[in-house]
GROMACS .gro file of C-alpha atoms in nm:
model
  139
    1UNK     CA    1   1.786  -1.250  -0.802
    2UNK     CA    2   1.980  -1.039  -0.582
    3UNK     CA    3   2.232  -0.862  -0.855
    4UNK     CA    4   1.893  -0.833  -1.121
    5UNK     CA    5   1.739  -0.627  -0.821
    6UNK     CA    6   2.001  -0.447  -0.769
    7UNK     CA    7   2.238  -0.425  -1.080
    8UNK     CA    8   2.027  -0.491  -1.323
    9UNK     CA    9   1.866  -0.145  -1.237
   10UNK     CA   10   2.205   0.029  -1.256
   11UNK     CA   11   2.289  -0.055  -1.573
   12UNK     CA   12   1.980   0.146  -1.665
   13UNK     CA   13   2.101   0.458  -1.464
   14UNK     CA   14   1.818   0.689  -1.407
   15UNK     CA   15   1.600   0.493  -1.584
   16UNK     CA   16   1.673   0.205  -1.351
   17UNK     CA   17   1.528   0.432  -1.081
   18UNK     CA   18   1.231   0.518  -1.254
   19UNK     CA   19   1.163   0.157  -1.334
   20UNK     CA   20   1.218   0.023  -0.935
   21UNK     CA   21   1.026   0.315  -0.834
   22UNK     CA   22   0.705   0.258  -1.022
   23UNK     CA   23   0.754  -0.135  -0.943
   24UNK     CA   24   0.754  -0.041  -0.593
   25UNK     CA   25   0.443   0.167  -0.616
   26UNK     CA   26   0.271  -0.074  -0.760
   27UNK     CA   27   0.391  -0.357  -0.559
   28UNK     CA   28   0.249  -0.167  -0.259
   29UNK     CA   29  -0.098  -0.047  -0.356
   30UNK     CA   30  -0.141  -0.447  -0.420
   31UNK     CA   31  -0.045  -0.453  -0.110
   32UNK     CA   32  -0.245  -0.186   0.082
   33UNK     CA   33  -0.566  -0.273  -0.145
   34UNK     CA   34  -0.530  -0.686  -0.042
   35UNK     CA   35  -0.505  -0.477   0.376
   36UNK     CA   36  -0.857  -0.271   0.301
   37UNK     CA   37  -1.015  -0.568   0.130
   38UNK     CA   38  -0.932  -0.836   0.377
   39UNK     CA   39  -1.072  -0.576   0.627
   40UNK     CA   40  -1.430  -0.561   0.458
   41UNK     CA   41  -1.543  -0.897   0.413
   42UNK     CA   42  -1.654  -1.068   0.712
   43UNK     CA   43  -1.556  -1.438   0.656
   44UNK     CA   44  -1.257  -1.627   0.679
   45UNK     CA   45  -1.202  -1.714   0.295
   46UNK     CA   46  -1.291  -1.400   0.203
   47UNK     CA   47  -1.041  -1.235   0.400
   48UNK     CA   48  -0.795  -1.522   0.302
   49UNK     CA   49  -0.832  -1.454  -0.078
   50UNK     CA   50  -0.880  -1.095  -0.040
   51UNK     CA   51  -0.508  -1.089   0.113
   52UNK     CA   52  -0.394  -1.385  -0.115
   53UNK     CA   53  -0.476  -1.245  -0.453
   54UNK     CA   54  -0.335  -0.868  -0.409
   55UNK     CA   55  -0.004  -1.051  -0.285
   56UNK     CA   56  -0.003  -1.298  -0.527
   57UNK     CA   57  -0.031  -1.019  -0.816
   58UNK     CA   58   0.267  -0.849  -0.694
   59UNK     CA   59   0.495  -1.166  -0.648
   60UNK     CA   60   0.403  -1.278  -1.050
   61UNK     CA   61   0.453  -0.961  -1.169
   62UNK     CA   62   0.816  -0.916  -1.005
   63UNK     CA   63   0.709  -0.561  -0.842
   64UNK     CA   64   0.924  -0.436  -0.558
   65UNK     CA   65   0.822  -0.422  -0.142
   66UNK     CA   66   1.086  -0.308   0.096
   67UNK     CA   67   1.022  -0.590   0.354
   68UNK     CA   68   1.062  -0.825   0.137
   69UNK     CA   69   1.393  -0.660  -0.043
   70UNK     CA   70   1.520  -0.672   0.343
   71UNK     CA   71   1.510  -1.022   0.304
   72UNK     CA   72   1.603  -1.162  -0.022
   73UNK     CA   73   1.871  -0.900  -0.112
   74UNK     CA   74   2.109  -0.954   0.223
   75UNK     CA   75   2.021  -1.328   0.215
   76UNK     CA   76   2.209  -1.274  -0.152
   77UNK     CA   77   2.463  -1.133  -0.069
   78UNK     CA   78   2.552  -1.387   0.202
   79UNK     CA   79   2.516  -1.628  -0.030
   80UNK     CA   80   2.778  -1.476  -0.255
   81UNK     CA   81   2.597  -1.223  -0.513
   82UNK     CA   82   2.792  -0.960  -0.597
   83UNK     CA   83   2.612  -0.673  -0.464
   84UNK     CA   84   2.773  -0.423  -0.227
   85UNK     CA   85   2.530  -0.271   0.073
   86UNK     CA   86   2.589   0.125  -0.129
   87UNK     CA   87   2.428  -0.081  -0.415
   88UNK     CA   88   2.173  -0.248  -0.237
   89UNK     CA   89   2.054   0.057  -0.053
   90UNK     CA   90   2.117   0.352  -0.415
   91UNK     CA   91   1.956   0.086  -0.662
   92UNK     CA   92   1.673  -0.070  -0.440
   93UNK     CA   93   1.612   0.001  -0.127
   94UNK     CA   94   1.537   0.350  -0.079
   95UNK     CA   95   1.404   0.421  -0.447
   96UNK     CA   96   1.147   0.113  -0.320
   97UNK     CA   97   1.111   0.275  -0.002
   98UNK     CA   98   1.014   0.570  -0.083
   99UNK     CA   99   0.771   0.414  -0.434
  100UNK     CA  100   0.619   0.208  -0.146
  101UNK     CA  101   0.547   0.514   0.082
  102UNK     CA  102   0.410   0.696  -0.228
  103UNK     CA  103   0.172   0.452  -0.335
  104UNK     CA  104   0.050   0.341   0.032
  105UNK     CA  105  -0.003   0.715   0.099
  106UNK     CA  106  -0.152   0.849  -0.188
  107UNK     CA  107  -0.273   0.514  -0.433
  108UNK     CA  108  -0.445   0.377  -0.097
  109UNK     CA  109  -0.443   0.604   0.190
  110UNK     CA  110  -0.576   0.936   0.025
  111UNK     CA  111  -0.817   0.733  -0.180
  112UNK     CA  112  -1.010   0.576   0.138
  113UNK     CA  113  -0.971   0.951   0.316
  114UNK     CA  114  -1.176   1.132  -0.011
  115UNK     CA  115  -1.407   0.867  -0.071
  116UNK     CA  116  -1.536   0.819   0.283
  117UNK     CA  117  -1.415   1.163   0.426
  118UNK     CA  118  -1.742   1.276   0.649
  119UNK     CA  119  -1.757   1.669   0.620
  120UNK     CA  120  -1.832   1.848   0.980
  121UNK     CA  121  -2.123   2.017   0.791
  122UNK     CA  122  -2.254   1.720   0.666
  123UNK     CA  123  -2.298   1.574   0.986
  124UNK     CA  124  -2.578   1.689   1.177
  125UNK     CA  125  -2.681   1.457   1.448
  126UNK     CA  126  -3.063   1.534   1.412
  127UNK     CA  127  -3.301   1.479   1.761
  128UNK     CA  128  -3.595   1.281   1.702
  129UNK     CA  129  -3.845   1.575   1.761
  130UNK     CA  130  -4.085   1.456   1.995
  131UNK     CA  131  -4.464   1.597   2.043
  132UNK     CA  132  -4.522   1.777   2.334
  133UNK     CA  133  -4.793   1.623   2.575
  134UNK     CA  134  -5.102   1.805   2.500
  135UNK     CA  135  -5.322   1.820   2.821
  136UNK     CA  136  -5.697   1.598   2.762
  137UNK     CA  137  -5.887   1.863   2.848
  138UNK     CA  138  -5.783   2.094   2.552
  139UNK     CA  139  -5.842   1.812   2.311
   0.00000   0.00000   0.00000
């Protein structure tokens, strides 16, 4: 697993990087999307599937995350893959790092600040208006 993240996307040259960059920015907004969801339901399974199936999604379709890269790929290469750190780090880790930044910014992140963006001049804190006592004797 460790040489297909990492060599398999040289071989490909700059198309390699293309590739592990939109994998990565998909792989996050699964990620930030399963975050927002889990935060708007109010029970436990909901926020337990709302996380699951966004992370699930990403794992089956093979996308690329950073944290988990820090794991598997040095855990490889301990194990013996034949991946040096430069190719680690050129053909993975920061094309990932930055896809995932992208995506969490701007797939997630800018979408939640548009959509529920409150305008100063929309909010106008209106006083109830209340009647003024009028006297009895002028009634």
């Amino acid at each position: 697993m460790t040489e297909s993240k990492t060599l398999g996307y040289k071989s490909l040259g700059l198309e390699g990087l293309l590739v592990v960059f939109v994998k990565a920015i998909l792989c996050n907004w699964m990620v930030t999307l399963g975050a927002v969801m889990a935060m708007t339901t109010k029970s436990v399974i909901g926020k337990i599937a709302a996380m699951w199936l966004p992370i699930l999604i990403f794992f089956a379709q093979g996308f690329e995350h950073a944290v988990v890269n820090m794991f598997v790929i040095p855990a490889g290469m301990i194990l013996g893959a034949d991946v040096t750190i430069m190719d680690w780090w050129v053909w993975n880790q920061i094309p990932v790092l930055i896809g995932n930044l992208v995506s969490g910014v701007l797939f997630t992140g800018m979408a939640l600040y548009y959509t529920h963006n409150k305008e100063e001049s929309k909010i106008i804190l209106e006083l109830p208006q209340t009647k003024a006592a009028i006297p009895s004797t002028q009634l």
